[in-house]
Amino acid sequence: MMSMIMASFLSAALLLLVSGILTEKEYGSKPINLTIVNSIANAPNETYSADIVFRGILLGAMRRLQQTNADFKFTYRDDLNYGPFLESVNGVAGDNAEHTYWELLVQTGKNGSVIRPDVGIGCYIPEQNDHIILNFTKW
Ligand code: B12
């Protein structure tokens, strides 16, 4: 009798656990927009659609975009402390002597305001409807 109660208790617990995992996870990828802005040269903006997986990092979406779209290229260097630092986009590179760099901005899907994330491309996890802006600018 006791073992039957235990077994039904365990199977109920397992069912709860499995359904919890399934509802928390979402599979497949979703598109986000990524716009390249050059605030220094007066070049026209370019917008791409990049696929991001559930809770995936921005760098992953950028890598996938680079693999599938010959018009989008970027390079980064690995910083010992903070990870990937975006160095160049489509052949335009930041330059310490000129004080230029690629700034990461995000127009949030929530209220449309533009934020400047306090992490780089390797740590930022885009939300659905986020619009990523890579802005070439000066510091
Ligand atoms: C100066 C500075 C910059 C300068 C660096 C240029 C230069 N040659 O000086 C500029 C303006 C380019 C910059 C840019 C960014 N920065 Co900055 N930056 C700093 C700051 C104020 C000092 C760094 C420093 O000089 N350390 C002293 C030197 C001797 O050490 P170092 O190891 O050689 O420093 C290098 C790294 O820090 C690197 N670096 C600077 N910022 C970032 C950001 C990332 C993600 C990476 C990988 C590397 C990196 O550049 C420095 C010079 O080579 C720190 C905050 C702090 N007080 O430490 C933030 C800081 C490092 N930056 C930060 C961030 C978030 C960014 C941006 C992502 C902001 C954005 N939304 O665009 C961008 C990077 C975008 C990209 N292209 O990938 C965060 C990193 C946090 C994290 N865990 O990711 C910090 C800690 C500030 C914060 N918000 O808390 N940054």
XYZ file of N, CA and C and ligand atoms in Angstrom:
508
model
N 0.842 -1.210 0.000
C 0.000 0.000 0.000
C 0.871 1.251 0.000
N 1.838 1.228 0.942
C 2.751 2.380 1.074
C 3.530 2.620 -0.222
N 3.979 1.489 -0.847
C 4.782 1.652 -2.064
C 3.927 2.181 -3.221
N 2.620 1.804 -3.195
C 1.724 2.321 -4.247
C 1.541 3.836 -4.112
N 1.394 4.276 -2.867
C 1.230 5.717 -2.614
C 2.494 6.452 -3.056
N 3.653 5.843 -2.672
C 4.932 6.455 -3.055
C 5.065 6.559 -4.574
N 4.679 5.458 -5.262
C 4.820 5.425 -6.720
C 3.935 6.486 -7.369
N 2.704 6.615 -6.887
C 1.830 7.611 -7.515
C 2.301 9.027 -7.182
N 2.843 9.188 -5.975
C 3.387 10.496 -5.607
C 4.564 10.861 -6.511
N 5.446 9.873 -6.731
C 6.622 10.125 -7.565
C 6.238 10.419 -9.007
N 5.267 9.662 -9.527
C 4.904 9.907 -10.929
C 4.227 11.271 -11.085
N 3.471 11.686 -10.056
C 2.858 13.019 -10.118
C 3.944 14.091 -10.103
N 4.960 13.873 -9.254
C 6.057 14.840 -9.151
C 6.805 14.933 -10.484
N 7.018 13.760 -11.095
C 7.727 13.716 -12.376
C 6.946 14.463 -13.453
N 5.626 14.250 -13.451
C 4.759 14.908 -14.430
C 4.855 16.433 -14.291
N 4.830 16.898 -13.037
C 4.932 18.337 -12.779
C 6.260 18.889 -13.278
N 7.314 18.130 -13.004
C 8.661 18.547 -13.382
C 8.776 18.658 -14.896
N 8.317 17.586 -15.597
C 8.420 17.562 -17.055
C 7.609 18.703 -17.673
N 6.380 18.896 -17.193
C 5.561 19.961 -17.791
C 6.180 21.321 -17.499
N 6.795 21.450 -16.310
C 7.477 22.703 -15.968
C 8.602 22.994 -16.931
N 9.399 21.968 -17.217
C 10.533 22.143 -18.125
C 10.030 22.508 -19.522
N 8.979 21.812 -19.966
C 8.476 22.060 -21.322
C 7.909 23.467 -21.475
N 7.224 23.951 -20.431
C 6.644 25.290 -20.588
C 7.715 26.369 -20.469
N 8.781 26.072 -19.718
C 9.818 27.097 -19.583
C 10.639 27.209 -20.851
N 10.845 26.084 -21.516
C 11.661 26.116 -22.726
C 10.810 26.437 -23.939
N 11.406 27.166 -24.841
C 10.770 27.352 -26.140
C 11.820 26.940 -27.144
N 11.392 26.225 -28.161
C 12.368 25.733 -29.109
C 12.333 26.555 -30.386
N 13.355 26.381 -31.210
C 13.400 27.099 -32.478
C 13.946 28.491 -32.281
N 14.014 29.245 -33.370
C 14.568 30.587 -33.264
C 13.556 31.614 -33.731
N 13.766 32.841 -33.261
C 12.867 33.932 -33.618
C 13.685 35.055 -34.252
N 13.079 35.808 -35.173
C 13.863 36.877 -35.802
C 13.929 38.141 -34.948
N 15.077 38.803 -34.993
C 15.207 40.149 -34.418
C 15.839 41.027 -35.482
N 15.558 42.306 -35.427
C 16.184 43.222 -36.370
C 17.496 43.744 -35.818
N 18.435 43.916 -36.725
C 19.748 44.435 -36.355
C 20.088 45.536 -37.359
N 20.279 46.748 -36.860
C 20.567 47.867 -37.759
C 21.976 48.394 -37.528
N 22.666 48.626 -38.630
C 24.017 49.175 -38.575
C 23.935 50.662 -38.877
N 24.413 51.456 -37.928
C 24.381 52.912 -38.078
C 25.815 53.415 -38.042
N 26.160 54.262 -38.992
C 27.475 54.884 -38.949
C 27.278 56.359 -38.647
N 27.470 56.736 -37.381
C 27.224 58.120 -36.961
C 28.387 59.038 -37.310
N 29.467 58.465 -37.850
C 30.632 59.296 -38.172
C 30.651 59.613 -39.675
N 30.693 58.584 -40.502
C 30.548 58.811 -41.946
C 29.053 58.921 -42.194
N 28.683 59.684 -43.192
C 27.239 59.815 -43.411
C 26.713 58.692 -44.311
N 26.902 57.443 -43.842
C 26.490 56.288 -44.645
C 25.052 55.907 -44.302
N 24.308 55.390 -45.284
C 22.935 54.983 -44.975
C 22.904 53.778 -44.024
N 21.870 53.714 -43.212
C 21.725 52.580 -42.285
C 21.453 51.300 -43.069
N 21.847 50.193 -42.474
C 21.527 48.892 -43.081
C 20.829 48.061 -42.016
N 19.706 47.464 -42.397
C 18.984 46.625 -41.425
C 18.937 45.177 -41.892
N 19.217 44.284 -40.971
C 19.199 42.850 -41.250
C 18.242 42.181 -40.272
N 17.781 41.010 -40.672
C 16.994 40.198 -39.757
C 17.873 39.019 -39.333
N 18.028 38.858 -38.033
C 18.884 37.785 -37.518
C 18.047 36.868 -36.637
N 18.368 35.571 -36.687
C 17.605 34.626 -35.875
C 18.266 34.400 -34.530
N 17.455 34.462 -33.493
C 17.982 34.256 -32.142
C 17.214 33.104 -31.497
N 17.942 32.206 -30.820
C 17.262 31.107 -30.134
C 16.809 31.580 -28.755
N 15.950 30.801 -28.132
C 15.418 31.132 -26.810
C 16.555 31.385 -25.817
N 16.603 32.572 -25.244
C 17.623 32.997 -24.266
C 19.040 32.947 -24.844
N 19.157 33.031 -26.180
C 20.476 32.996 -26.816
C 21.168 34.351 -26.731
N 22.486 34.339 -26.870
C 23.250 35.593 -26.812
C 23.266 36.273 -28.178
N 23.424 37.596 -28.153
C 23.459 38.378 -29.389
C 24.562 37.888 -30.330
N 25.730 37.556 -29.771
C 26.840 37.080 -30.600
C 26.432 35.873 -31.443
N 25.631 34.986 -30.890
C 25.166 33.803 -31.629
C 24.343 34.199 -32.833
N 23.430 35.167 -32.629
C 22.592 35.631 -33.745
C 23.450 36.311 -34.803
N 24.478 37.053 -34.361
C 25.361 37.726 -35.322
C 26.188 36.720 -36.116
N 26.639 35.671 -35.442
C 27.416 34.632 -36.136
C 26.566 33.935 -37.184
N 25.320 33.614 -36.808
C 24.443 32.924 -37.743
C 24.140 33.816 -38.934
N 23.931 35.106 -38.662
C 23.671 36.050 -39.749
C 24.874 36.125 -40.693
N 26.062 36.133 -40.109
C 27.280 36.183 -40.933
C 27.415 34.941 -41.815
N 26.995 33.791 -41.283
C 27.085 32.543 -42.051
C 26.088 32.500 -43.201
N 24.956 33.174 -43.021
C 23.898 33.039 -44.017
C 23.766 34.248 -44.940
N 24.397 35.375 -44.571
C 24.249 36.587 -45.383
C 25.627 37.170 -45.703
N 25.994 37.104 -46.982
C 27.333 37.535 -47.403
C 27.533 39.042 -47.222
N 26.453 39.789 -47.046
C 26.571 41.248 -46.883
C 26.931 41.656 -45.462
N 26.807 40.723 -44.513
C 27.075 41.077 -43.116
C 28.330 40.374 -42.609
N 29.297 41.213 -42.188
C 30.554 40.653 -41.666
C 30.929 41.401 -40.398
N 31.491 40.714 -39.446
C 32.001 41.419 -38.266
C 33.199 40.672 -37.694
N 34.017 41.408 -36.938
C 35.130 40.774 -36.238
C 35.097 41.224 -34.778
N 35.646 40.407 -33.914
C 35.748 40.802 -32.506
C 37.039 40.248 -31.939
N 37.473 40.874 -30.831
C 38.631 40.303 -30.138
C 38.183 39.847 -28.758
N 38.943 38.902 -28.228
C 38.562 38.348 -26.939
C 39.243 39.128 -25.824
N 38.471 39.824 -25.036
C 39.010 40.554 -23.900
C 39.082 39.606 -22.702
N 40.220 39.650 -22.012
C 40.443 38.732 -20.886
C 39.328 38.815 -19.842
N 38.872 40.027 -19.565
C 37.897 40.211 -18.488
C 36.437 40.173 -18.939
N 36.170 40.784 -20.091
C 34.757 40.987 -20.455
C 34.307 40.169 -21.665
N 35.217 39.390 -22.259
C 34.810 38.547 -23.383
C 34.890 39.254 -24.720
N 33.932 38.980 -25.626
C 34.034 39.494 -27.001
C 33.816 41.015 -27.100
N 34.803 41.691 -27.675
C 34.713 43.132 -27.936
C 34.565 43.318 -29.441
N 33.472 43.937 -29.853
C 33.176 44.104 -31.277
C 34.147 45.116 -31.883
N 34.970 44.645 -32.816
C 35.992 45.515 -33.408
C 35.554 46.138 -34.724
N 34.976 45.318 -35.617
C 34.596 45.866 -36.930
C 33.280 45.288 -37.409
N 32.578 46.092 -38.198
C 31.342 45.645 -38.843
C 31.423 46.060 -40.303
N 31.221 45.107 -41.187
C 31.294 45.332 -42.637
C 32.515 46.152 -43.048
N 33.661 45.783 -42.491
C 34.932 46.390 -42.890
C 35.270 47.695 -42.190
N 34.349 48.219 -41.395
C 34.617 49.471 -40.673
C 35.040 49.111 -39.244
N 36.284 49.490 -38.897
C 36.813 49.092 -37.594
C 37.005 50.282 -36.668
N 36.783 50.047 -35.382
C 37.081 51.059 -34.374
C 38.585 51.287 -34.310
N 38.960 52.468 -33.850
C 40.369 52.838 -33.843
C 40.663 53.634 -32.567
N 41.569 53.099 -31.745
C 41.905 53.758 -30.476
C 42.434 55.174 -30.680
N 43.293 55.330 -31.702
C 43.911 56.646 -31.947
C 42.849 57.672 -32.336
N 41.846 57.213 -33.055
C 40.785 58.136 -33.489
C 39.598 58.172 -32.522
N 39.702 57.355 -31.485
C 38.631 57.277 -30.476
C 37.291 56.843 -31.063
N 37.347 55.945 -32.038
C 36.102 55.438 -32.611
C 35.858 54.003 -32.131
N 34.613 53.632 -32.027
C 34.265 52.252 -31.636
C 32.823 51.948 -32.046
N 32.510 50.644 -31.996
C 31.135 50.202 -32.262
C 30.389 50.122 -30.937
N 29.410 50.973 -30.824
C 28.604 51.018 -29.603
C 27.394 50.096 -29.773
N 27.048 49.391 -28.705
C 25.878 48.515 -28.735
C 24.686 49.234 -28.111
N 23.658 49.424 -28.911
C 22.428 50.053 -28.423
C 21.263 49.107 -28.687
N 20.208 49.243 -27.911
C 19.022 48.411 -28.125
C 17.768 49.257 -27.988
N 16.974 49.223 -29.045
C 15.640 49.826 -28.935
C 14.731 48.721 -28.418
N 14.244 48.882 -27.210
C 13.521 47.777 -26.576
C 12.107 47.644 -27.139
N 11.682 46.386 -27.196
C 10.328 46.114 -27.673
C 9.277 46.625 -26.699
N 9.670 46.801 -25.438
C 8.692 47.159 -24.406
C 8.086 48.538 -24.633
N 8.964 49.587 -24.682
C 8.387 50.930 -24.874
C 9.084 51.723 -25.973
N 9.952 51.063 -26.722
C 10.582 51.729 -27.859
C 11.745 52.641 -27.493
N 12.073 52.732 -26.202
C 13.193 53.606 -25.831
C 14.519 52.915 -26.159
N 15.539 53.729 -26.413
C 16.838 53.174 -26.771
C 17.715 53.110 -25.521
N 18.197 51.916 -25.229
C 19.077 51.748 -24.067
C 20.489 51.390 -24.532
N 21.454 51.620 -23.654
C 22.844 51.240 -23.925
C 23.178 50.138 -22.927
N 23.149 48.867 -23.363
C 23.354 47.762 -22.429
C 24.691 47.876 -21.697
N 24.723 47.406 -20.451
C 25.968 47.474 -19.689
C 26.778 46.188 -19.807
N 26.538 45.438 -20.885
C 27.362 44.282 -21.242
C 27.561 44.296 -22.756
N 28.514 43.492 -23.233
C 28.810 43.442 -24.666
C 28.018 42.375 -25.412
N 28.425 42.131 -26.684
C 27.689 41.216 -27.564
C 27.705 39.761 -27.085
N 28.706 39.404 -26.265
C 28.818 38.029 -25.782
C 27.919 37.743 -24.589
N 27.437 38.814 -23.952
C 26.609 38.640 -22.745
C 25.179 39.112 -22.937
N 24.953 39.965 -23.924
C 23.601 40.503 -24.071
C 22.656 39.433 -24.621
N 21.532 39.249 -23.945
C 20.510 38.283 -24.371
C 19.304 39.068 -24.865
N 19.140 39.172 -26.200
C 18.020 39.966 -26.717
C 16.667 39.414 -26.289
N 15.771 40.327 -26.026
C 14.380 39.973 -25.742
C 13.651 39.950 -27.079
N 12.510 39.273 -27.090
C 11.696 39.281 -28.292
C 11.315 40.726 -28.621
N 11.359 41.088 -29.874
C 11.022 42.447 -30.337
C 12.075 43.509 -30.020
N 13.211 43.102 -29.465
C 14.324 44.046 -29.324
C 14.846 44.387 -30.709
N 15.224 45.638 -30.906
C 15.855 46.040 -32.160
C 17.299 46.416 -31.818
N 18.238 45.616 -32.309
C 19.651 45.825 -31.987
C 20.222 46.900 -32.910
N 20.974 47.828 -32.333
C 21.607 48.877 -33.136
C 23.112 48.840 -32.876
N 23.887 48.631 -33.943
C 25.343 48.731 -33.830
C 25.715 50.094 -34.394
N 26.191 50.947 -33.513
C 26.386 52.359 -33.858
C 27.866 52.706 -33.843
N 28.402 53.061 -35.026
C 29.809 53.451 -35.103
C 29.918 54.907 -34.654
N 30.651 55.107 -33.557
C 30.678 56.447 -32.977
C 32.007 56.717 -32.277
N 32.077 57.871 -31.627
C 33.304 58.279 -30.924
C 33.098 58.237 -29.423
N 34.200 58.023 -28.695
C 34.073 58.138 -27.242
C 34.784 59.387 -26.757
C 37.022 53.065 -21.342
C 35.916 52.066 -21.473
C 35.417 51.831 -22.750
C 36.048 52.427 -23.998
C 37.335 51.585 -24.318
C 38.232 52.247 -25.348
C 39.595 52.611 -24.844
N 40.585 52.295 -25.603
O 39.744 53.180 -23.768
C 34.888 52.283 -25.033
C 34.113 53.588 -25.109
C 35.300 51.846 -26.425
C 34.011 51.219 -24.359
C 33.014 50.556 -25.044
C 32.115 49.690 -24.448
N 32.052 49.368 -23.142
Co 33.313 49.912 -21.903
N 34.367 50.588 -20.410
C 35.379 51.410 -20.335
C 35.767 51.625 -18.853
C 35.155 52.958 -18.399
C 37.271 51.609 -18.551
C 38.082 50.459 -19.225
C 39.587 50.722 -19.032
O 40.131 51.610 -19.683
N 40.245 49.959 -18.156
C 41.669 50.180 -17.869
C 42.579 49.440 -18.899
C 44.081 49.660 -18.572
O 42.324 48.029 -18.825
P 42.035 47.187 -20.159
O 41.718 45.791 -19.778
O 43.102 47.385 -21.166
O 40.705 47.919 -20.700
C 40.145 47.528 -21.907
C 38.828 46.776 -21.732
O 38.116 47.303 -20.608
C 38.124 47.101 -23.056
N 36.680 47.290 -22.932
C 36.069 48.421 -22.581
N 34.751 48.266 -22.564
C 34.531 46.968 -22.908
C 33.333 46.281 -23.058
C 33.361 44.952 -23.438
C 32.076 44.189 -23.557
C 34.616 44.304 -23.696
C 34.643 42.888 -24.154
C 35.814 45.010 -23.537
C 35.747 46.345 -23.159
O 38.699 48.328 -23.565
C 39.718 48.769 -22.669
C 40.834 49.410 -23.457
O 41.361 48.496 -24.405
C 35.070 50.398 -18.198
C 34.589 50.590 -16.751
C 35.743 50.576 -15.754
N 35.767 51.547 -14.926
O 36.572 49.677 -15.796
C 33.877 50.137 -19.149
C 33.332 48.740 -19.271
C 34.481 47.749 -19.364
N 32.570 48.777 -20.581
C 31.502 48.165 -20.559
C 30.597 48.090 -21.645
C 29.293 47.397 -21.408
C 30.910 48.634 -22.903
C 30.054 48.553 -24.180
C 29.488 47.163 -24.467
C 28.929 49.620 -24.050
C 27.932 49.594 -25.185
N 26.679 49.263 -24.856
O 28.270 49.870 -26.316
C 31.070 49.019 -25.268
C 31.769 47.906 -26.063
C 31.068 47.597 -27.369
C 31.921 46.728 -28.255
N 32.462 47.330 -29.294
O 32.046 45.548 -28.045
C 31.260 47.448 -19.246
C 31.574 45.946 -19.383
C 30.698 45.089 -18.502
C 30.549 43.687 -18.999
N 30.534 42.729 -18.075
O 30.422 43.436 -20.180
C 32.183 48.272 -18.293
C 32.704 47.473 -17.072
C 31.361 49.494 -17.783
C 30.008 49.123 -17.203
N 28.935 49.446 -17.885
O 29.908 48.574 -16.148
N 34.312 51.079 -23.058
